[in-house]
């Protein structure tokens, strides 16, 4: 009789018990291991992870799948002892919708001066702010992947002027029979395209993965290339941002505002200077989430592909880093 499938839930900072009902429904015969006592490590076939404890994955000899519970995998590849096993991420249209809602809100709340209206309302004052048509406001999305493209499409539908930046060249609706991009999106790519992209971003949205190439990309040099007073929205990772450079750019008026959902230190400590700056709006990494049933289903699909010898169809390219 073959050993039952064993799935471990590994995180150094999240309580994964909320995932158990969905995994019990998806894998009724499996052993699910959570918490301090994982049982014999040699039984574990799949690890469902968010910031897994460093070195632990390397101690699982039977491991066939390392499954991220998110779109990003940087919290897994940060482990210097990461074993050579397929790492899979979540690709989920519902996650795209959640991100789209958050990014549209963040763009609009700043461009339509919603902070000023909240202050006016608290003081019972009827006070108008300038009303600028969306097409006069240029939103740039760094990262035209699953999430960046979903956001671009929604912002275009509202009427914003939208541009995007990716690592590789994308095909556009005007020139290509099979476009990768929604009509109206102005596309830039690579290091050579970055300056032209930034020059037209009244709002810059970071939806890049965290890789060796993108760590610290939101820095003084990049801020200097944006139009004066631009709004930065970081929904990528905290380590995309050089925090001291953001404070400096806000103080100089180079940037007008920042909305940050991802921070280098999470939770952001109460004494952190970002909390005290009225131009910075912090949200606690809630831009979007994936439903437990979707994580369980994608874990099952990924395991099935790996067991069928088709890991390359679902595993993240670790050389590329995303
Ligand atoms: P994805 O589908 O892998 O797309 C990544 C995009 O970034 C691609 O367009 C890629 O270019 C581009 N890119 C990568 N490296 C680049 C570089 N060096 N220069 C320029 N462009 C580069 O990723 P996704 O699913 O959209 O997710 C993006 C990120 O969002 C995740 O990695 C995660 O960090 C973050 N996220 C945050 C939350 C939240 O709640 N705050 C939730 C989910 C995800 P190519 O198209 O040329 O490959
Ligand atoms: C969340 O940040 C994710 O990567 O899904």
CSV table of C-alpha atoms and ligand atoms in Angstrom, one decimal:
chain,number,residue,atom,x,y,z
A,1,UNK,CA,0.0,0.0,0.0
A,2,UNK,CA,1.5,3.4,-1.0
A,3,UNK,CA,1.9,6.1,1.7
A,4,UNK,CA,-0.8,8.8,1.9
A,5,UNK,CA,0.0,12.1,0.3
A,6,UNK,CA,1.4,14.5,2.9
A,7,UNK,CA,1.1,18.2,2.6
A,8,UNK,CA,2.8,20.6,5.1
A,9,UNK,CA,2.0,24.3,5.6
A,10,UNK,CA,5.1,26.2,6.2
A,11,UNK,CA,5.3,29.9,7.3
A,12,UNK,CA,7.5,31.8,9.7
A,13,UNK,CA,4.9,34.6,10.1
A,14,UNK,CA,1.4,33.4,9.0
A,15,UNK,CA,-1.2,31.1,10.7
A,16,UNK,CA,-2.2,28.8,7.9
A,17,UNK,CA,-5.1,27.2,9.7
A,18,UNK,CA,-7.5,29.1,7.5
A,19,UNK,CA,-6.4,27.0,4.6
A,20,UNK,CA,-7.2,23.6,6.2
A,21,UNK,CA,-11.0,23.3,5.3
A,22,UNK,CA,-10.3,24.0,1.6
A,23,UNK,CA,-7.4,21.5,1.5
A,24,UNK,CA,-9.4,18.9,3.4
A,25,UNK,CA,-12.1,19.2,0.7
A,26,UNK,CA,-9.6,19.1,-2.2
A,27,UNK,CA,-7.4,16.3,-0.7
A,28,UNK,CA,-9.8,14.1,1.4
A,29,UNK,CA,-7.2,11.3,1.7
A,30,UNK,CA,-4.2,13.4,2.4
A,31,UNK,CA,-2.3,14.0,5.7
A,32,UNK,CA,-2.2,17.8,6.4
A,33,UNK,CA,0.6,19.0,8.7
A,34,UNK,CA,0.6,22.4,10.3
A,35,UNK,CA,2.4,24.2,13.1
A,36,UNK,CA,5.4,23.3,15.2
A,37,UNK,CA,5.0,19.5,15.0
A,38,UNK,CA,5.2,18.5,11.4
A,39,UNK,CA,5.7,14.8,12.1
A,40,UNK,CA,8.3,12.8,10.2
A,41,UNK,CA,9.9,15.2,7.7
A,42,UNK,CA,10.6,12.3,5.3
A,43,UNK,CA,6.8,11.8,4.7
A,44,UNK,CA,6.2,15.3,3.2
A,45,UNK,CA,5.3,15.4,-0.5
A,46,UNK,CA,4.3,19.1,-0.9
A,47,UNK,CA,4.9,22.3,1.0
A,48,UNK,CA,2.5,25.2,0.9
A,49,UNK,CA,4.5,28.2,1.8
A,50,UNK,CA,4.6,31.9,2.7
A,51,UNK,CA,8.1,32.8,4.1
A,52,UNK,CA,9.0,29.2,5.0
A,53,UNK,CA,11.5,28.9,7.9
A,54,UNK,CA,15.0,29.1,6.4
A,55,UNK,CA,16.6,25.8,5.7
A,56,UNK,CA,13.4,23.7,6.4
A,57,UNK,CA,12.6,22.9,2.7
A,58,UNK,CA,16.1,21.4,2.3
A,59,UNK,CA,15.2,18.9,5.1
A,60,UNK,CA,12.3,17.3,3.2
A,61,UNK,CA,13.8,14.4,1.2
A,62,UNK,CA,10.5,13.4,-0.5
A,63,UNK,CA,9.4,16.9,-1.5
A,64,UNK,CA,7.9,17.2,-5.0
A,65,UNK,CA,6.2,20.6,-5.0
A,66,UNK,CA,7.0,23.9,-3.3
A,67,UNK,CA,3.7,25.9,-3.7
A,68,UNK,CA,3.5,29.6,-2.9
A,69,UNK,CA,0.2,30.8,-1.6
A,70,UNK,CA,0.7,34.1,-3.5
A,71,UNK,CA,1.6,35.4,-6.9
A,72,UNK,CA,5.2,36.1,-5.8
A,73,UNK,CA,7.8,33.5,-5.0
A,74,UNK,CA,10.5,35.9,-3.6
A,75,UNK,CA,9.6,34.8,0.0
A,76,UNK,CA,10.6,31.2,-1.0
A,77,UNK,CA,13.7,31.9,-3.1
A,78,UNK,CA,15.1,34.1,-0.3
A,79,UNK,CA,16.0,30.8,1.4
A,80,UNK,CA,19.7,30.3,0.7
A,81,UNK,CA,19.3,26.5,1.2
A,82,UNK,CA,16.3,26.2,-1.3
A,83,UNK,CA,16.4,22.6,-2.7
A,84,UNK,CA,16.2,22.0,-6.4
A,85,UNK,CA,12.4,21.2,-6.6
A,86,UNK,CA,9.6,22.8,-8.7
A,87,UNK,CA,8.4,26.1,-7.2
A,88,UNK,CA,4.9,27.1,-8.3
A,89,UNK,CA,3.0,30.4,-7.8
A,90,UNK,CA,-0.7,31.3,-7.9
A,91,UNK,CA,-2.1,32.7,-11.1
A,92,UNK,CA,-5.7,33.6,-10.3
A,93,UNK,CA,-8.2,35.9,-12.2
A,94,UNK,CA,-9.9,36.8,-8.9
A,95,UNK,CA,-6.6,38.0,-7.5
A,96,UNK,CA,-6.4,40.2,-10.6
A,97,UNK,CA,-9.8,41.7,-9.9
A,98,UNK,CA,-8.8,42.4,-6.3
A,99,UNK,CA,-5.6,44.1,-7.4
A,100,UNK,CA,-7.5,46.0,-10.0
A,101,UNK,CA,-10.0,47.3,-7.5
A,102,UNK,CA,-7.2,48.4,-5.1
A,103,UNK,CA,-5.1,50.1,-7.8
A,104,UNK,CA,-8.1,52.0,-9.3
A,105,UNK,CA,-9.0,53.1,-5.8
A,106,UNK,CA,-5.5,54.3,-5.1
A,107,UNK,CA,-5.2,56.2,-8.4
A,108,UNK,CA,-8.6,57.9,-7.9
A,109,UNK,CA,-8.3,58.7,-4.2
A,110,UNK,CA,-5.2,60.8,-5.0
A,111,UNK,CA,-6.0,62.2,-8.4
A,112,UNK,CA,-9.6,63.2,-7.3
A,113,UNK,CA,-8.3,64.6,-3.9
A,114,UNK,CA,-10.4,62.3,-1.8
A,115,UNK,CA,-8.1,63.0,1.2
A,116,UNK,CA,-9.1,66.6,1.1
A,117,UNK,CA,-12.8,65.7,0.9
A,118,UNK,CA,-12.5,63.5,4.0
A,119,UNK,CA,-10.9,66.5,5.8
A,120,UNK,CA,-13.6,68.9,4.5
A,121,UNK,CA,-16.4,66.5,5.5
A,122,UNK,CA,-15.0,66.1,9.0
A,123,UNK,CA,-15.1,69.9,9.3
A,124,UNK,CA,-18.6,70.1,7.6
A,125,UNK,CA,-17.1,72.3,4.8
A,126,UNK,CA,-18.5,72.3,1.2
A,127,UNK,CA,-15.2,72.7,-0.6
A,128,UNK,CA,-14.4,71.8,-4.2
A,129,UNK,CA,-11.1,70.5,-5.4
A,130,UNK,CA,-10.0,70.7,-9.1
A,131,UNK,CA,-11.7,68.1,-11.3
A,132,UNK,CA,-9.3,66.8,-14.0
A,133,UNK,CA,-10.6,64.4,-16.7
A,134,UNK,CA,-9.0,61.0,-16.4
A,135,UNK,CA,-7.5,61.1,-19.9
A,136,UNK,CA,-5.3,64.0,-18.8
A,137,UNK,CA,-3.8,61.9,-16.0
A,138,UNK,CA,-1.1,59.4,-17.1
A,139,UNK,CA,-0.8,56.2,-15.1
A,140,UNK,CA,2.3,54.1,-15.6
A,141,UNK,CA,2.3,50.4,-14.6
A,142,UNK,CA,5.7,48.8,-14.0
A,143,UNK,CA,5.1,45.1,-14.6
A,144,UNK,CA,2.7,44.0,-17.3
A,145,UNK,CA,2.1,40.5,-16.0
A,146,UNK,CA,-1.1,38.9,-14.8
A,147,UNK,CA,-1.9,41.6,-12.4
A,148,UNK,CA,-0.4,44.7,-14.2
A,149,UNK,CA,-2.4,43.9,-17.4
A,150,UNK,CA,-5.6,43.5,-15.4
A,151,UNK,CA,-5.1,46.9,-13.8
A,152,UNK,CA,-4.2,48.5,-17.1
A,153,UNK,CA,-7.4,47.2,-18.7
A,154,UNK,CA,-9.5,48.6,-15.9
A,155,UNK,CA,-7.8,52.0,-15.8
A,156,UNK,CA,-8.2,52.3,-19.6
A,157,UNK,CA,-11.9,51.5,-19.3
A,158,UNK,CA,-12.3,54.4,-16.8
A,159,UNK,CA,-10.6,56.7,-19.3
A,160,UNK,CA,-7.1,57.1,-17.8
A,161,UNK,CA,-4.1,57.4,-20.2
A,162,UNK,CA,-2.2,54.2,-19.4
A,163,UNK,CA,1.3,53.1,-20.2
A,164,UNK,CA,3.2,50.0,-19.1
A,165,UNK,CA,6.7,48.8,-18.7
A,166,UNK,CA,7.9,45.2,-18.9
A,167,UNK,CA,11.2,43.3,-19.3
A,168,UNK,CA,10.4,41.9,-22.8
A,169,UNK,CA,8.8,43.5,-25.8
A,170,UNK,CA,5.0,43.2,-26.0
A,171,UNK,CA,2.9,43.2,-29.2
A,172,UNK,CA,0.3,45.9,-29.5
A,173,UNK,CA,-3.2,46.0,-30.9
A,174,UNK,CA,-2.3,48.5,-33.6
A,175,UNK,CA,0.5,46.6,-35.2
A,176,UNK,CA,-0.1,42.9,-34.4
A,177,UNK,CA,-2.8,40.5,-35.4
A,178,UNK,CA,-2.5,38.7,-32.0
A,179,UNK,CA,-1.8,41.5,-29.5
A,180,UNK,CA,-0.5,40.8,-25.9
A,181,UNK,CA,-1.8,44.3,-24.9
A,182,UNK,CA,-5.2,46.0,-24.5
A,183,UNK,CA,-5.9,48.6,-27.2
A,184,UNK,CA,-4.7,52.1,-26.1
A,185,UNK,CA,-1.9,50.9,-23.8
A,186,UNK,CA,1.4,52.5,-24.6
A,187,UNK,CA,4.1,49.9,-24.0
A,188,UNK,CA,7.8,50.3,-23.1
A,189,UNK,CA,10.3,47.6,-22.2
A,190,UNK,CA,13.7,47.0,-20.9
A,191,UNK,CA,16.3,49.3,-19.4
A,192,UNK,CA,16.4,51.2,-22.7
A,193,UNK,CA,12.7,52.0,-22.4
A,194,UNK,CA,12.6,53.0,-18.7
A,195,UNK,CA,13.4,56.7,-19.0
A,196,UNK,CA,10.7,57.4,-21.7
A,197,UNK,CA,8.2,55.3,-19.6
A,198,UNK,CA,8.9,57.3,-16.4
A,199,UNK,CA,8.7,60.7,-18.1
A,200,UNK,CA,5.0,60.1,-18.7
A,201,UNK,CA,3.9,58.7,-15.3
A,202,UNK,CA,1.8,61.2,-13.2
A,203,UNK,CA,1.1,58.1,-11.1
A,204,UNK,CA,3.5,55.2,-11.1
A,205,UNK,CA,2.2,51.8,-10.0
A,206,UNK,CA,4.8,49.1,-9.1
A,207,UNK,CA,3.6,45.7,-9.9
A,208,UNK,CA,7.0,44.1,-10.5
A,209,UNK,CA,8.2,40.8,-9.0
A,210,UNK,CA,11.1,41.1,-6.6
A,211,UNK,CA,14.2,39.9,-8.3
A,212,UNK,CA,17.9,40.7,-8.4
A,213,UNK,CA,17.1,43.2,-11.2
A,214,UNK,CA,14.2,45.0,-9.4
A,215,UNK,CA,15.3,45.1,-5.8
A,216,UNK,CA,15.6,48.8,-4.8
A,217,UNK,CA,14.4,50.0,-8.2
A,218,UNK,CA,12.1,52.7,-6.6
A,219,UNK,CA,15.0,54.9,-5.7
A,220,UNK,CA,16.2,58.5,-6.0
A,221,UNK,CA,17.4,58.2,-9.6
A,222,UNK,CA,14.1,56.8,-10.7
A,223,UNK,CA,12.1,59.4,-8.8
A,224,UNK,CA,14.1,62.1,-10.6
A,225,UNK,CA,12.8,60.8,-13.9
A,226,UNK,CA,9.1,61.2,-13.0
A,227,UNK,CA,7.1,64.3,-13.6
A,228,UNK,CA,7.3,66.6,-10.6
A,229,UNK,CA,4.7,65.8,-7.9
A,230,UNK,CA,4.0,62.3,-9.1
A,231,UNK,CA,2.1,59.7,-7.0
A,232,UNK,CA,3.9,56.4,-6.3
A,233,UNK,CA,1.8,53.3,-5.6
A,234,UNK,CA,3.8,50.3,-4.5
A,235,UNK,CA,1.8,47.1,-4.6
A,236,UNK,CA,4.9,45.0,-5.5
A,237,UNK,CA,7.2,44.3,-2.6
A,238,UNK,CA,8.6,46.5,0.1
A,239,UNK,CA,12.2,45.8,-1.0
A,240,UNK,CA,11.5,47.5,-4.4
A,241,UNK,CA,11.6,50.7,-2.5
A,242,UNK,CA,14.6,52.6,-1.0
A,243,UNK,CA,12.7,54.1,2.0
A,244,UNK,CA,15.1,57.0,2.7
A,245,UNK,CA,14.9,58.0,-1.0
A,246,UNK,CA,11.1,58.2,-0.8
A,247,UNK,CA,11.2,60.4,2.2
A,248,UNK,CA,13.7,62.7,0.5
A,249,UNK,CA,11.7,62.8,-2.7
A,250,UNK,CA,8.5,63.8,-0.8
A,251,UNK,CA,10.4,66.4,1.2
A,252,UNK,CA,11.8,67.9,-2.1
A,253,UNK,CA,8.3,67.9,-3.7
A,254,UNK,CA,9.7,65.6,-6.4
A,255,UNK,CA,7.0,63.1,-5.4
A,256,UNK,CA,3.6,64.4,-4.2
A,257,UNK,CA,2.3,61.3,-2.5
A,258,UNK,CA,2.8,57.6,-1.9
A,259,UNK,CA,0.4,54.7,-1.4
A,260,UNK,CA,2.2,51.7,0.0
A,261,UNK,CA,0.7,48.3,0.4
A,262,UNK,CA,3.9,46.3,0.6
A,263,UNK,CA,6.6,47.2,3.1
A,264,UNK,CA,10.1,45.9,3.8
A,265,UNK,CA,9.1,45.3,7.4
A,266,UNK,CA,5.7,43.9,7.9
A,267,UNK,CA,3.9,44.7,10.1
A,268,UNK,CA,5.3,48.2,9.8
A,269,UNK,CA,6.4,49.2,13.4
A,270,UNK,CA,4.5,52.1,15.0
A,271,UNK,CA,7.6,54.2,15.3
A,272,UNK,CA,8.4,54.0,11.5
A,273,UNK,CA,8.5,57.6,10.0
A,274,UNK,CA,6.1,56.6,7.1
A,275,UNK,CA,3.2,56.6,9.6
A,276,UNK,CA,3.8,60.2,10.5
A,277,UNK,CA,4.0,61.6,7.0
A,278,UNK,CA,0.6,62.8,5.8
A,279,UNK,CA,1.6,62.3,2.2
A,280,UNK,CA,2.1,58.6,2.7
A,281,UNK,CA,-0.9,56.2,2.9
A,282,UNK,CA,-0.2,52.8,4.3
A,283,UNK,CA,-2.3,49.7,3.9
A,284,UNK,CA,-1.3,46.4,5.5
A,285,UNK,CA,-0.5,44.2,2.4
A,286,UNK,CA,-4.2,43.7,1.6
A,287,UNK,CA,-4.3,44.8,-2.0
A,288,UNK,CA,-5.5,41.4,-3.1
A,289,UNK,CA,-5.8,37.8,-1.8
A,290,UNK,CA,-6.5,34.4,-3.2
A,291,UNK,CA,-9.3,32.3,-1.9
A,292,UNK,CA,-8.3,29.1,0.0
A,293,UNK,CA,-10.2,26.9,-2.5
A,294,UNK,CA,-8.2,28.4,-5.4
A,295,UNK,CA,-4.9,27.7,-3.6
A,296,UNK,CA,-6.0,24.1,-2.9
A,297,UNK,CA,-7.1,23.5,-6.5
A,298,UNK,CA,-3.9,25.0,-8.0
A,299,UNK,CA,-1.8,22.9,-5.6
A,300,UNK,CA,-3.6,19.8,-6.8
A,301,UNK,CA,-3.2,20.8,-10.5
A,302,UNK,CA,0.5,21.5,-10.0
A,303,UNK,CA,1.1,18.3,-8.2
A,304,UNK,CA,-0.7,16.3,-11.0
A,305,UNK,CA,1.4,18.0,-13.7
A,306,UNK,CA,4.6,17.4,-11.8
A,307,UNK,CA,3.7,13.7,-11.3
A,308,UNK,CA,3.0,13.5,-15.0
A,309,UNK,CA,6.5,14.7,-15.8
A,310,UNK,CA,5.2,18.1,-16.9
A,311,UNK,CA,6.8,20.3,-14.2
A,312,UNK,CA,8.2,22.8,-16.7
A,313,UNK,CA,4.6,23.8,-17.6
A,314,UNK,CA,3.9,25.1,-14.1
A,315,UNK,CA,7.2,25.7,-12.3
A,316,UNK,CA,8.5,29.2,-12.1
A,317,UNK,CA,11.7,29.8,-14.0
A,318,UNK,CA,14.1,30.4,-11.1
A,319,UNK,CA,16.9,31.7,-13.4
A,320,UNK,CA,14.6,34.5,-14.4
A,321,UNK,CA,13.4,34.9,-10.8
A,322,UNK,CA,9.6,35.2,-11.4
B,1,LIG,P1,3.9,38.3,-13.4
B,1,LIG,O1,2.7,37.8,-14.1
B,1,LIG,O2,5.1,37.3,-13.3
B,1,LIG,O3,4.4,39.6,-14.1
B,1,LIG,C1,5.6,40.2,-13.8
B,1,LIG,C2,5.8,41.4,-14.8
B,1,LIG,O4,6.9,42.2,-14.4
B,1,LIG,C3,6.0,41.0,-16.2
B,1,LIG,O5,5.4,41.9,-17.1
B,1,LIG,C4,7.5,41.1,-16.4
B,1,LIG,O6,8.0,41.4,-17.7
B,1,LIG,C5,7.8,42.3,-15.5
B,1,LIG,N1,9.2,42.3,-15.1
B,1,LIG,C6,9.9,41.4,-14.4
B,1,LIG,N2,11.2,41.8,-14.2
B,1,LIG,C7,11.3,43.0,-14.9
B,1,LIG,C8,12.4,43.9,-15.1
B,1,LIG,N3,13.6,43.6,-14.6
B,1,LIG,N4,12.1,45.0,-15.8
B,1,LIG,C9,10.9,45.3,-16.3
B,1,LIG,N5,9.8,44.5,-16.1
B,1,LIG,C10,10.0,43.3,-15.4
B,1,LIG,O7,3.6,38.7,-11.9
B,1,LIG,P2,2.1,39.1,-11.3
B,1,LIG,O8,1.3,37.9,-11.1
B,1,LIG,O9,1.5,40.2,-12.2
B,1,LIG,O10,2.6,39.7,-9.9
B,1,LIG,C11,3.5,40.8,-9.8
B,1,LIG,C12,3.9,41.0,-8.4
B,1,LIG,O11,2.8,41.6,-7.6
B,1,LIG,C13,4.2,39.7,-7.6
B,1,LIG,O12,5.5,39.2,-7.9
B,1,LIG,C14,4.1,40.3,-6.1
B,1,LIG,O13,5.4,40.8,-5.7
B,1,LIG,C15,3.1,41.4,-6.2
B,1,LIG,N6,1.8,41.1,-5.6
B,1,LIG,C16,1.4,41.9,-4.5
B,1,LIG,C17,0.2,41.7,-3.9
B,1,LIG,C18,-0.3,42.6,-2.8
B,1,LIG,O14,-1.3,42.2,-2.2
B,1,LIG,N7,0.3,43.7,-2.6
B,1,LIG,C19,-0.6,40.6,-4.3
B,1,LIG,C20,-0.1,39.8,-5.4
B,1,LIG,C21,1.1,40.1,-6.0
B,1,LIG,P3,7.7,40.3,-18.9
B,1,LIG,O15,6.3,40.5,-19.2
B,1,LIG,O16,8.6,40.8,-20.0
B,1,LIG,O17,8.1,39.0,-18.4
B,2,LIG,C1,1.0,38.7,-2.3
B,2,LIG,O1,1.7,39.6,-2.0
B,2,LIG,C2,1.3,37.8,-3.4
B,2,LIG,O2,2.5,37.6,-3.8
B,2,LIG,O3,0.3,37.1,-3.8
